[in-house]
Coordinates of C-alpha atoms in Angstrom, one line a residue:
M1 CA 0.0 0.0 0.0
S2 CA 1.5 3.3 -1.1
V3 CA 1.5 6.6 0.8
S4 CA -1.1 7.8 -1.6
D5 CA -3.4 4.9 -0.7
V6 CA -2.9 5.6 3.0
S7 CA -3.7 9.3 2.4
N8 CA -6.9 8.4 0.6
L9 CA -7.9 6.0 3.4
F10 CA -7.4 8.8 6.0
G11 CA -9.3 11.1 3.7
F12 CA -12.2 8.7 3.5
L13 CA -12.3 8.2 7.3
G14 CA -12.0 11.9 7.9
G15 CA -14.8 12.6 5.4
L16 CA -17.0 9.9 7.0
G17 CA -16.3 11.4 10.4
M18 CA -17.2 14.9 9.3
F19 CA -20.3 13.6 7.5
L20 CA -21.6 11.8 10.6
Y21 CA -20.6 14.6 13.0
G22 CA -22.2 17.2 10.8
M23 CA -25.4 15.3 10.6
T24 CA -25.4 14.9 14.4
I25 CA -24.8 18.6 15.0
M26 CA -27.5 19.6 12.5
A27 CA -30.0 17.2 14.0
D28 CA -29.3 18.4 17.5
G29 CA -29.8 22.0 16.5
M30 CA -33.0 21.1 14.7
Q31 CA -34.3 19.3 17.8
K32 CA -33.5 22.3 20.0
T33 CA -35.4 24.6 17.6
A34 CA -38.4 22.4 16.9
G35 CA -38.5 19.9 19.9
S36 CA -40.8 22.1 22.0
K37 CA -43.4 22.0 19.2
M38 CA -43.5 18.3 19.1
S39 CA -45.9 17.9 22.0
S40 CA -48.4 20.2 20.3
F41 CA -47.9 18.2 17.1
L42 CA -48.6 15.0 18.9
G43 CA -51.5 16.6 20.7
M44 CA -53.2 17.0 17.3
L45 CA -53.1 13.2 16.8
T46 CA -56.6 12.0 17.5
N47 CA -57.7 9.1 15.3
N48 CA -56.7 10.8 12.1
R49 CA -54.1 8.5 10.7
F50 CA -53.6 10.7 7.6
L51 CA -52.5 13.5 10.0
A52 CA -50.3 11.1 11.9
V53 CA -48.5 10.2 8.7
A54 CA -48.0 13.8 7.8
L55 CA -46.7 14.7 11.3
G56 CA -44.4 11.7 11.4
A57 CA -42.9 12.8 8.1
L58 CA -42.6 16.4 9.2
I59 CA -40.9 15.6 12.6
T60 CA -38.4 13.2 10.9
A61 CA -37.6 15.8 8.2
I62 CA -36.9 18.3 10.9
I63 CA -34.7 16.1 13.2
Q64 CA -33.1 14.2 10.3
S65 CA -33.5 10.7 11.7
S66 CA -36.3 8.2 11.3
G67 CA -34.6 6.1 14.0
A68 CA -34.8 8.9 16.5
T69 CA -38.5 9.6 15.6
T70 CA -39.4 5.9 16.0
V71 CA -37.5 5.7 19.4
M72 CA -39.5 8.7 20.5
V73 CA -42.7 7.0 19.3
V74 CA -41.8 3.9 21.4
G75 CA -41.3 6.2 24.4
F76 CA -44.6 8.0 23.8
V77 CA -46.5 4.8 23.4
S78 CA -44.9 3.4 26.6
A79 CA -45.8 6.7 28.4
G80 CA -49.4 6.5 27.2
V81 CA -49.1 9.7 25.2
L82 CA -49.8 7.8 21.9
T83 CA -51.9 4.7 21.2
L84 CA -50.7 2.0 18.9
N85 CA -53.1 3.0 16.2
Q86 CA -51.8 6.5 16.3
A87 CA -48.2 5.3 16.4
V88 CA -48.7 3.3 13.1
G89 CA -49.3 6.5 11.2
V90 CA -46.3 8.3 12.7
I91 CA -44.0 5.4 11.9
M92 CA -45.1 5.3 8.3
G93 CA -44.6 9.1 8.1
A94 CA -41.1 8.7 9.6
N95 CA -40.0 6.5 6.7
I96 CA -41.2 9.2 4.3
G97 CA -39.5 12.1 6.2
T98 CA -36.1 10.4 6.3
T99 CA -35.8 10.7 2.5
I100 CA -35.1 14.4 2.9
T101 CA -31.4 13.7 3.8
A102 CA -31.0 11.7 0.6
W103 CA -32.2 14.6 -1.5
I104 CA -29.8 17.0 0.4
V105 CA -26.9 14.6 -0.4
S106 CA -27.8 14.3 -4.1
M107 CA -28.3 18.0 -4.8
S108 CA -24.9 18.3 -6.3
Q109 CA -26.0 15.9 -9.1
L110 CA -29.2 17.7 -10.1
G111 CA -27.6 19.3 -13.1
D112 CA -25.9 22.5 -14.2
A113 CA -28.8 24.6 -13.0
F114 CA -27.8 23.4 -9.5
E115 CA -24.1 24.0 -9.9
I116 CA -24.0 26.5 -7.0
M117 CA -25.6 23.8 -4.8
K118 CA -22.5 21.6 -5.0
P119 CA -21.0 21.0 -1.5
G120 CA -17.6 22.2 -2.5
F121 CA -19.1 25.5 -3.7
Y122 CA -20.9 26.9 -0.7
A123 CA -20.1 24.5 2.3
P124 CA -17.1 26.6 3.5
A125 CA -19.2 29.8 3.4
I126 CA -22.0 28.1 5.4
I127 CA -19.5 27.0 8.0
G128 CA -18.0 30.5 8.2
I129 CA -21.4 32.1 8.7
G130 CA -22.4 29.5 11.2
A131 CA -19.1 30.0 13.2
L132 CA -19.7 33.8 13.2
L133 CA -23.2 33.4 14.6
L134 CA -22.1 30.8 17.2
V135 CA -19.2 33.0 18.5
F136 CA -20.6 36.5 18.2
A137 CA -24.4 36.3 18.2
K138 CA -26.1 37.0 21.6
G139 CA -29.5 35.6 21.0
P140 CA -30.0 31.8 21.6
K141 CA -31.9 31.4 18.3
K142 CA -29.1 32.9 16.3
R143 CA -26.5 30.7 18.0
M144 CA -28.7 27.7 17.3
A145 CA -28.9 28.8 13.6
G146 CA -25.1 28.9 13.6
E147 CA -24.9 25.4 15.1
I148 CA -27.2 24.0 12.4
S149 CA -25.2 25.8 9.7
I150 CA -21.9 24.3 10.9
G151 CA -23.5 20.9 10.9
L152 CA -24.8 21.3 7.4
G153 CA -21.5 22.6 6.1
L154 CA -19.5 19.7 7.7
L155 CA -21.9 17.2 6.2
F156 CA -21.2 18.5 2.7
I157 CA -17.5 18.8 3.2
G158 CA -17.4 15.3 4.6
L159 CA -19.2 14.1 1.4
D160 CA -16.6 15.8 -0.7
F161 CA -13.7 14.2 1.3
M162 CA -15.3 10.7 0.9
S163 CA -16.0 11.2 -2.8
G164 CA -12.5 12.6 -3.5
S165 CA -10.9 9.7 -1.6
I166 CA -12.8 7.0 -3.6
S167 CA -12.6 8.6 -7.1
P168 CA -9.0 7.2 -7.9
Y169 CA -10.3 3.7 -7.4
T170 CA -13.6 3.8 -9.4
D171 CA -12.1 1.4 -12.0
A172 CA -10.8 -1.1 -9.4
P173 CA -12.1 -4.6 -10.0
I174 CA -12.9 -5.0 -6.3
F175 CA -15.9 -2.6 -6.5
A176 CA -17.2 -4.2 -9.7
D177 CA -16.9 -7.7 -8.1
A178 CA -18.4 -6.7 -4.8
F179 CA -21.5 -4.9 -6.3
A180 CA -22.0 -7.7 -8.8
L181 CA -22.1 -10.1 -5.9
L182 CA -24.5 -7.9 -3.9
G183 CA -26.7 -7.3 -7.0
G184 CA -27.0 -11.0 -7.8
N185 CA -27.9 -11.9 -4.2
P186 CA -30.9 -9.8 -2.9
L187 CA -30.7 -11.3 0.6
L188 CA -27.0 -10.5 1.0
G189 CA -27.5 -6.9 -0.3
M190 CA -30.3 -6.4 2.2
V191 CA -28.2 -7.8 5.1
I192 CA -25.3 -5.5 4.2
G193 CA -27.6 -2.5 4.1
A194 CA -29.2 -3.5 7.4
V195 CA -25.9 -4.2 9.2
V196 CA -24.3 -0.9 8.1
T197 CA -27.4 1.1 9.1
A198 CA -27.6 -0.7 12.5
I199 CA -23.9 0.1 13.2
L200 CA -24.3 3.8 12.2
Q201 CA -27.7 4.0 14.0
S202 CA -29.0 6.1 11.1
S203 CA -30.5 5.1 7.7
S204 CA -29.9 8.7 6.5
A205 CA -26.2 8.3 7.1
S206 CA -25.9 4.9 5.4
V207 CA -28.0 6.1 2.4
G208 CA -25.6 9.1 2.2
I209 CA -22.6 6.8 2.1
L210 CA -24.2 4.7 -0.6
Q211 CA -24.9 7.8 -2.6
T212 CA -21.3 8.9 -2.3
L213 CA -20.2 5.6 -3.9
A214 CA -22.9 6.1 -6.6
M215 CA -21.5 9.6 -7.4
N216 CA -18.2 7.9 -8.3
G217 CA -19.9 5.4 -10.6
V218 CA -19.1 2.2 -8.7
V219 CA -22.7 1.1 -7.7
T220 CA -24.9 -1.0 -9.8
T221 CA -28.6 -0.5 -9.9
N222 CA -29.7 -3.8 -8.5
A223 CA -27.1 -3.7 -5.7
A224 CA -28.3 -0.1 -4.7
I225 CA -31.9 -1.2 -4.6
Y226 CA -31.3 -4.2 -2.4
I227 CA -28.9 -2.3 -0.1
T228 CA -31.5 0.6 0.2
L229 CA -34.2 -2.0 1.2
G230 CA -31.8 -3.4 3.8
Q231 CA -31.1 0.1 5.1
N232 CA -34.8 0.6 5.8
I233 CA -34.8 -2.6 7.9
G234 CA -31.6 -1.6 9.7
S235 CA -33.3 1.7 10.8
C236 CA -35.6 -0.4 13.0
V237 CA -32.7 -1.7 15.1
T238 CA -32.5 1.4 17.3
A239 CA -36.2 1.3 18.2
M240 CA -36.0 -2.5 18.8
I241 CA -33.1 -2.1 21.2
S242 CA -34.9 0.9 22.8
S243 CA -38.0 -1.2 23.5
M244 CA -36.1 -3.9 25.4
G245 CA -37.2 -4.1 29.0
S246 CA -40.1 -1.8 28.4
S247 CA -43.9 -2.5 28.4
R248 CA -45.6 -4.8 26.0
T249 CA -47.2 -1.9 24.2
A250 CA -43.8 -0.2 23.6
K251 CA -42.4 -3.5 22.2
R252 CA -45.4 -3.7 19.9
A253 CA -44.7 -0.2 18.5
A254 CA -41.1 -1.3 17.7
V255 CA -42.4 -4.5 16.1
I256 CA -44.9 -2.5 13.9
H257 CA -42.0 -0.5 12.6
L258 CA -40.0 -3.6 11.8
T259 CA -43.0 -5.4 10.3
F260 CA -43.8 -2.5 8.0
N261 CA -40.2 -2.2 6.7
V262 CA -39.7 -6.0 6.3
I263 CA -43.0 -6.4 4.3
G264 CA -41.9 -3.5 2.1
A265 CA -38.5 -5.0 1.5
I266 CA -39.9 -8.5 0.7
L267 CA -42.5 -7.1 -1.8
V268 CA -40.2 -4.7 -3.6
G269 CA -37.2 -7.0 -3.3
S270 CA -39.1 -9.9 -4.9
L271 CA -40.4 -7.7 -7.8
G272 CA -36.9 -6.3 -8.3
F273 CA -35.4 -9.8 -8.5
V274 CA -37.9 -10.8 -11.2
F275 CA -37.4 -7.5 -13.1
F276 CA -33.6 -7.6 -13.0
A277 CA -33.6 -11.2 -14.2
M278 CA -35.6 -10.1 -17.2
R279 CA -33.4 -7.0 -17.7
P280 CA -29.8 -7.9 -16.7
D281 CA -28.5 -4.9 -18.7
F282 CA -30.5 -2.5 -16.5
A283 CA -29.5 -4.4 -13.3
A284 CA -25.8 -4.0 -14.1
S285 CA -26.0 -0.3 -15.1
E286 CA -24.7 2.4 -12.9
I287 CA -27.1 4.4 -10.7
S288 CA -26.7 8.0 -9.7
A289 CA -27.2 9.6 -6.3
V290 CA -30.3 11.4 -7.6
Q291 CA -31.8 8.1 -8.8
I292 CA -31.2 6.5 -5.3
S293 CA -33.0 9.5 -3.8
M294 CA -35.9 9.0 -6.2
F295 CA -36.1 5.3 -5.5
H296 CA -35.9 5.9 -1.7
T297 CA -38.7 8.4 -1.9
V298 CA -41.0 6.4 -4.3
F299 CA -40.5 3.2 -2.3
N300 CA -41.5 4.8 1.1
L301 CA -44.4 6.7 -0.4
S302 CA -45.6 3.6 -2.2
M303 CA -45.3 1.3 0.8
T304 CA -47.2 3.8 3.0
A305 CA -50.0 4.0 0.4
I306 CA -50.2 0.2 0.1
L307 CA -50.0 -0.7 3.8
F308 CA -52.0 2.3 5.1
P309 CA -55.4 0.5 4.8
F310 CA -53.9 -2.4 6.7
A311 CA -52.7 -0.4 9.7
N312 CA -55.0 -2.3 12.1
Q313 CA -53.7 -5.6 10.8
L314 CA -50.1 -4.4 11.6
V315 CA -51.3 -3.7 15.1
K316 CA -52.8 -7.2 15.4
I317 CA -49.6 -8.8 14.1
S318 CA -47.5 -7.0 16.7
G319 CA -49.9 -8.4 19.3
L320 CA -49.2 -11.9 18.1
V321 CA -45.4 -11.4 18.1
V322 CA -45.3 -9.8 21.6
K323 CA -47.2 -12.2 23.9
E324 CA -49.4 -11.0 26.7
K325 CA -47.4 -12.6 29.5
E326 CA -44.5 -10.2 28.8
E327 CA -46.7 -7.3 29.8
K328 CA -47.8 -8.9 33.0
Q329 CA -44.1 -9.6 34.0
A330 CA -43.1 -6.0 33.0
V331 CA -45.9 -4.5 35.1
A332 CA -45.0 -6.7 38.0
D333 CA -41.3 -5.7 37.8
E334 CA -41.9 -2.0 37.1
V335 CA -44.7 -0.9 39.5
Q336 CA -45.7 -2.2 42.8
D337 CA -49.1 -0.4 43.2
Q338 CA -51.5 1.8 41.3
E339 CA -50.3 5.0 42.8
M340 CA -46.7 4.4 41.6
A341 CA -48.0 3.3 38.2
A342 CA -49.7 6.7 37.9
A343 CA -46.5 8.4 39.0
L344 CA -44.4 6.5 36.4
K345 CA -46.9 7.2 33.6
H346 CA -44.9 9.6 31.5
L347 CA -41.3 9.2 32.7
D348 CA -39.8 7.2 29.9
K349 CA -36.1 7.4 29.0
R350 CA -36.9 7.1 25.3
I351 CA -38.3 10.6 25.3
F352 CA -34.8 11.8 25.9
E353 CA -34.4 11.6 22.1
S354 CA -36.2 14.9 22.2
P355 CA -34.7 17.0 25.0
A356 CA -37.4 19.7 24.7
F357 CA -40.2 17.2 24.9
A358 CA -38.5 15.4 27.9
L359 CA -38.4 18.7 29.7
E360 CA -42.0 19.4 29.0
T361 CA -42.9 15.9 30.1
A362 CA -41.1 16.5 33.4
S363 CA -43.1 19.7 33.8
L364 CA -46.3 17.8 33.3
E365 CA -45.3 15.3 36.0
V366 CA -44.4 18.1 38.4
V367 CA -48.0 19.3 37.9
H368 CA -49.2 15.8 38.4
M369 CA -47.3 15.6 41.7
G370 CA -48.7 19.0 42.7
Q371 CA -52.3 17.8 42.1
I372 CA -51.8 14.7 44.2
T373 CA -50.3 16.9 47.0
L374 CA -53.2 19.3 46.7
D375 CA -55.7 16.5 47.2
N376 CA -53.7 15.3 50.2
V377 CA -53.8 18.8 51.8
K378 CA -57.6 18.8 51.4
L379 CA -57.8 15.4 52.9
A380 CA -55.6 16.4 55.8
L381 CA -57.8 19.4 56.5
E382 CA -60.9 17.2 56.4
S383 CA -59.3 14.8 58.9
L384 CA -58.6 17.7 61.2
L385 CA -62.0 19.4 60.9
E386 CA -64.0 16.2 61.0
G387 CA -61.9 14.4 63.6
S388 CA -61.4 11.4 61.2
A389 CA -58.5 9.0 62.0
E390 CA -59.3 7.0 58.8
K391 CA -58.6 10.1 56.6
A392 CA -55.4 10.8 58.6
Q393 CA -54.2 7.3 57.8
E394 CA -55.0 7.9 54.1
V395 CA -52.9 11.1 54.2
Y396 CA -49.9 9.0 55.4
K397 CA -50.3 6.6 52.5
V398 CA -50.4 9.3 49.9
E399 CA -47.4 11.1 51.5
K400 CA -45.3 8.0 50.8
T401 CA -46.3 8.3 47.1
I402 CA -45.4 12.0 47.1
N403 CA -41.9 11.2 48.6
N404 CA -41.4 8.5 45.9
M405 CA -42.4 10.8 43.2
E406 CA -40.0 13.4 44.5
K407 CA -37.1 10.9 44.2
M408 CA -38.2 9.7 40.8
L409 CA -38.7 13.1 39.3
T410 CA -35.4 14.4 40.7
E411 CA -33.5 11.5 39.2
Y412 CA -35.3 12.1 35.9
L413 CA -34.6 15.8 35.9
I414 CA -30.9 15.2 36.5
K415 CA -30.8 13.2 33.3
V416 CA -32.9 15.8 31.4
D417 CA -30.5 18.6 32.7
S418 CA -27.6 16.8 31.1
L419 CA -29.2 16.8 27.7
S420 CA -28.7 19.4 25.0
L421 CA -30.9 22.2 26.2
T422 CA -31.1 25.9 25.4
E423 CA -30.4 28.5 28.2
R424 CA -34.1 29.0 28.8
Q425 CA -34.7 25.3 29.0
K426 CA -31.9 24.9 31.5
Q427 CA -33.5 27.6 33.6
V428 CA -36.9 25.8 33.5
A429 CA -35.1 22.5 34.5
T430 CA -33.6 24.3 37.5
N431 CA -37.0 25.8 38.5
L432 CA -38.6 22.3 38.2
F433 CA -35.9 21.0 40.7
Y434 CA -37.0 23.8 43.2
S435 CA -40.7 23.1 42.5
I436 CA -40.4 19.4 43.3
S437 CA -38.7 20.3 46.6
D438 CA -41.5 22.9 47.5
I439 CA -44.3 20.5 46.6
E440 CA -42.7 17.8 48.7
R441 CA -42.5 20.2 51.7
V442 CA -46.2 20.9 51.2
G443 CA -46.8 17.2 51.5
D444 CA -44.8 17.2 54.8
H445 CA -47.1 20.0 56.1
A446 CA -50.2 18.0 55.1
E447 CA -48.7 15.1 57.1
N448 CA -48.2 17.4 60.0
L449 CA -51.9 18.4 59.8
A450 CA -52.9 14.7 59.9
E451 CA -50.7 14.2 62.9
Q452 CA -52.4 17.1 64.7
A453 CA -55.8 15.5 63.8
E454 CA -54.7 12.2 65.4
Y455 CA -53.3 14.0 68.4
M456 CA -56.7 15.8 68.9
I457 CA -58.6 12.5 68.7
E458 CA -56.2 10.6 71.0
H459 CA -56.3 13.3 73.7
Q460 CA -60.0 14.0 73.2
L461 CA -59.3 17.7 72.5
D462 CA -61.6 20.1 70.6
F463 CA -61.5 23.6 69.2
S464 CA -64.2 26.1 69.8
Q465 CA -66.9 26.7 67.2
T466 CA -65.1 30.0 66.3
G467 CA -61.8 28.2 66.0
Y468 CA -63.2 25.6 63.6
E469 CA -64.7 28.4 61.4
D470 CA -61.4 30.3 61.5
L471 CA -59.6 27.1 60.3
R472 CA -62.1 26.6 57.5
R473 CA -61.6 30.2 56.3
I474 CA -57.8 30.1 56.3
G475 CA -57.7 26.6 55.0
S476 CA -59.9 27.7 52.0
S477 CA -57.5 30.5 51.2
V478 CA -54.5 28.2 51.5
I479 CA -56.0 25.6 49.2
K480 CA -56.8 28.3 46.6
S481 CA -53.3 29.7 46.8
F482 CA -51.7 26.2 46.2
S483 CA -54.3 25.3 43.5
Y484 CA -53.5 28.5 41.5
S485 CA -49.7 27.9 41.9
I486 CA -50.2 24.5 40.2
E487 CA -52.4 26.1 37.5
A488 CA -49.6 28.6 36.9
R489 CA -47.1 25.8 36.3
Q490 CA -49.5 24.0 34.0
S491 CA -50.7 27.0 31.9
G492 CA -48.1 29.7 32.5
S493 CA -51.0 32.0 33.3
M494 CA -50.0 35.4 34.7
D495 CA -53.5 35.8 36.1
A496 CA -52.9 32.6 38.2
I497 CA -49.6 33.9 39.4
R498 CA -51.3 37.2 40.6
K499 CA -54.0 35.2 42.4
V500 CA -51.4 33.2 44.3
S501 CA -49.8 36.4 45.5
Q502 CA -53.2 37.8 46.6
Y503 CA -54.1 34.7 48.5
E504 CA -50.6 34.5 50.1
D505 CA -51.1 38.1 51.4
D506 CA -54.5 37.1 52.7
V507 CA -53.2 34.0 54.4
D508 CA -50.4 36.0 56.1
L509 CA -52.9 38.5 57.5
Q510 CA -55.3 35.7 58.7
E511 CA -52.5 33.8 60.3
E512 CA -51.4 36.9 62.3
E513 CA -55.0 37.6 63.2
L514 CA -55.8 34.0 64.3
R515 CA -52.6 33.8 66.3
E516 CA -53.6 36.9 68.4
K517 CA -57.2 35.6 68.8
N518 CA -55.9 32.2 70.0
I519 CA -53.7 33.9 72.6
E520 CA -56.6 35.9 73.8
R521 CA -58.7 32.6 74.2
L522 CA -55.8 31.0 76.1
T523 CA -55.3 33.9 78.5
S524 CA -59.1 34.1 79.2
G525 CA -59.3 30.4 79.8
A526 CA -61.8 29.9 76.9
C527 CA -59.9 26.9 75.6
K528 CA -57.4 24.3 76.9
A529 CA -53.8 25.1 76.7
S530 CA -53.0 21.8 74.8
A531 CA -55.8 22.6 72.2
G532 CA -54.5 26.2 71.9
V533 CA -50.9 24.9 71.1
A534 CA -52.3 22.5 68.5
F535 CA -54.3 25.4 66.9
L536 CA -51.1 27.5 66.6
D537 CA -49.3 24.5 65.1
V538 CA -52.1 24.0 62.5
I539 CA -52.2 27.6 61.3
S540 CA -48.4 27.7 61.2
N541 CA -48.4 24.7 58.8
L542 CA -51.1 26.2 56.7
E543 CA -49.2 29.5 56.4
R544 CA -46.1 27.5 55.3
I545 CA -48.1 25.8 52.6
S546 CA -49.1 29.2 51.3
D547 CA -45.4 30.3 51.3
H548 CA -44.4 27.3 49.2
A549 CA -47.3 28.1 46.8
Y550 CA -45.9 31.6 46.4
N551 CA -42.4 30.1 45.7
L552 CA -43.9 27.8 43.0
A553 CA -45.6 30.8 41.3
G554 CA -42.4 32.8 41.5
Y555 CA -40.5 30.1 39.5
V556 CA -43.1 30.3 36.7
K557 CA -43.0 34.1 36.7
N558 CA -39.2 34.0 36.1
E559 CA -39.7 31.9 33.0
L560 CA -42.2 34.3 31.4

């Protein structure tokens, strides 16, 4: 091997590295920009499968990876955000959306009219502009645009490096022999395509490499067709791995993706084998990058159109492949009771594929935790005002769930915070950490109220009628304050934030007033000292709950 050969090998490896790294940077920037809109996209998915296909294609075109989209779909299905019927449409759309990368790669071969679109012509300028934005721009959106630009430029320069390194060997017999072998053996061609895609974890990247070889005239038509079909199957590997150890429903979503692509590969591969046997001259002809893009697009559109009416059958097939007993075992291992099942509902690591959506999911679960805690505060007040030991015991049970949720959400947020987030998203993540702590403290105060209720029952103590009325009044204000703080986190409503502030001021005034009135009752002998001390402890806990509600609203206000 000569020095020139070694240099070309290094050039190819460097080009491949720039291509893959550029694609990763571009996809990461795209996800930061559009990830926050994905939840609203998915919220539009009712039972309209046409819309699901369109949104699946759109999301994949944005984030440049059908594998990432499908992994997210598996996570959404596992989290209960999507049903299997809705997931089918998104998966079909993901296969269509992934063709956009193939067209980007083949732009340089679209003819003289697209001369300026050749990678070597404008990629350096794109990288230069991107670097300027990344270094000097102050706004996060501009820096993100710079990040995407650098990724796109590196992608194109990587393609140029790979193409330039291969071009001296286009006449080498090894290429002709290899692609003749792959073209004559459909199964081997598909396996090669699937394995390369599985290793790269991206069908877009593997199709791009195949197109680079095609640009240098070393790929035969039949080999390219079979390899492309295999690449579609290989794109399922990421989702299949992702679904391991998950719920039966999540596994079924991954199986649907695999089944869809395998059926497509078998149908088109069989037709191709017959056609190429009839037209060996066409089979052995060279194929261009543009033609690969065209086949990739037509294949995915056609298979979506053909299998679209059979979406329900794909769901049924997935049910036959993934047996019911796996679900029972997964549920037994994953959750111990219904409360924890509710707490785990949306926390799925597959959603980390979209950092913005993972953050929004965490926010929703913080709201969920707040709602459970709000109900427990109400229950604790009822146990105190009604003298119910049964309700006090129920408060203790729910408090354990709240503590478990705090631990679970904190661990989840630590992982979310390590993802690729914008500055604002990092601020939201930090505020969610604080919010979890405040909500957990509210749960502790609810437990304190239940303990006071049990103390009153055990020692046969009672408040005066006026005392009970005062507790109902301040309790009502506290519940409203905490309720509006949860609403503020859920909706980002400035009106809810203002109401929290108003009720917090009201609670502070009431607490001061009730403390003075209680001292007067104690000094006049109108109530027992032990009951008076309990009363002071109750209003102190209620006032602290209102303080935490004010903190929660303040975090949301900082984000607006």
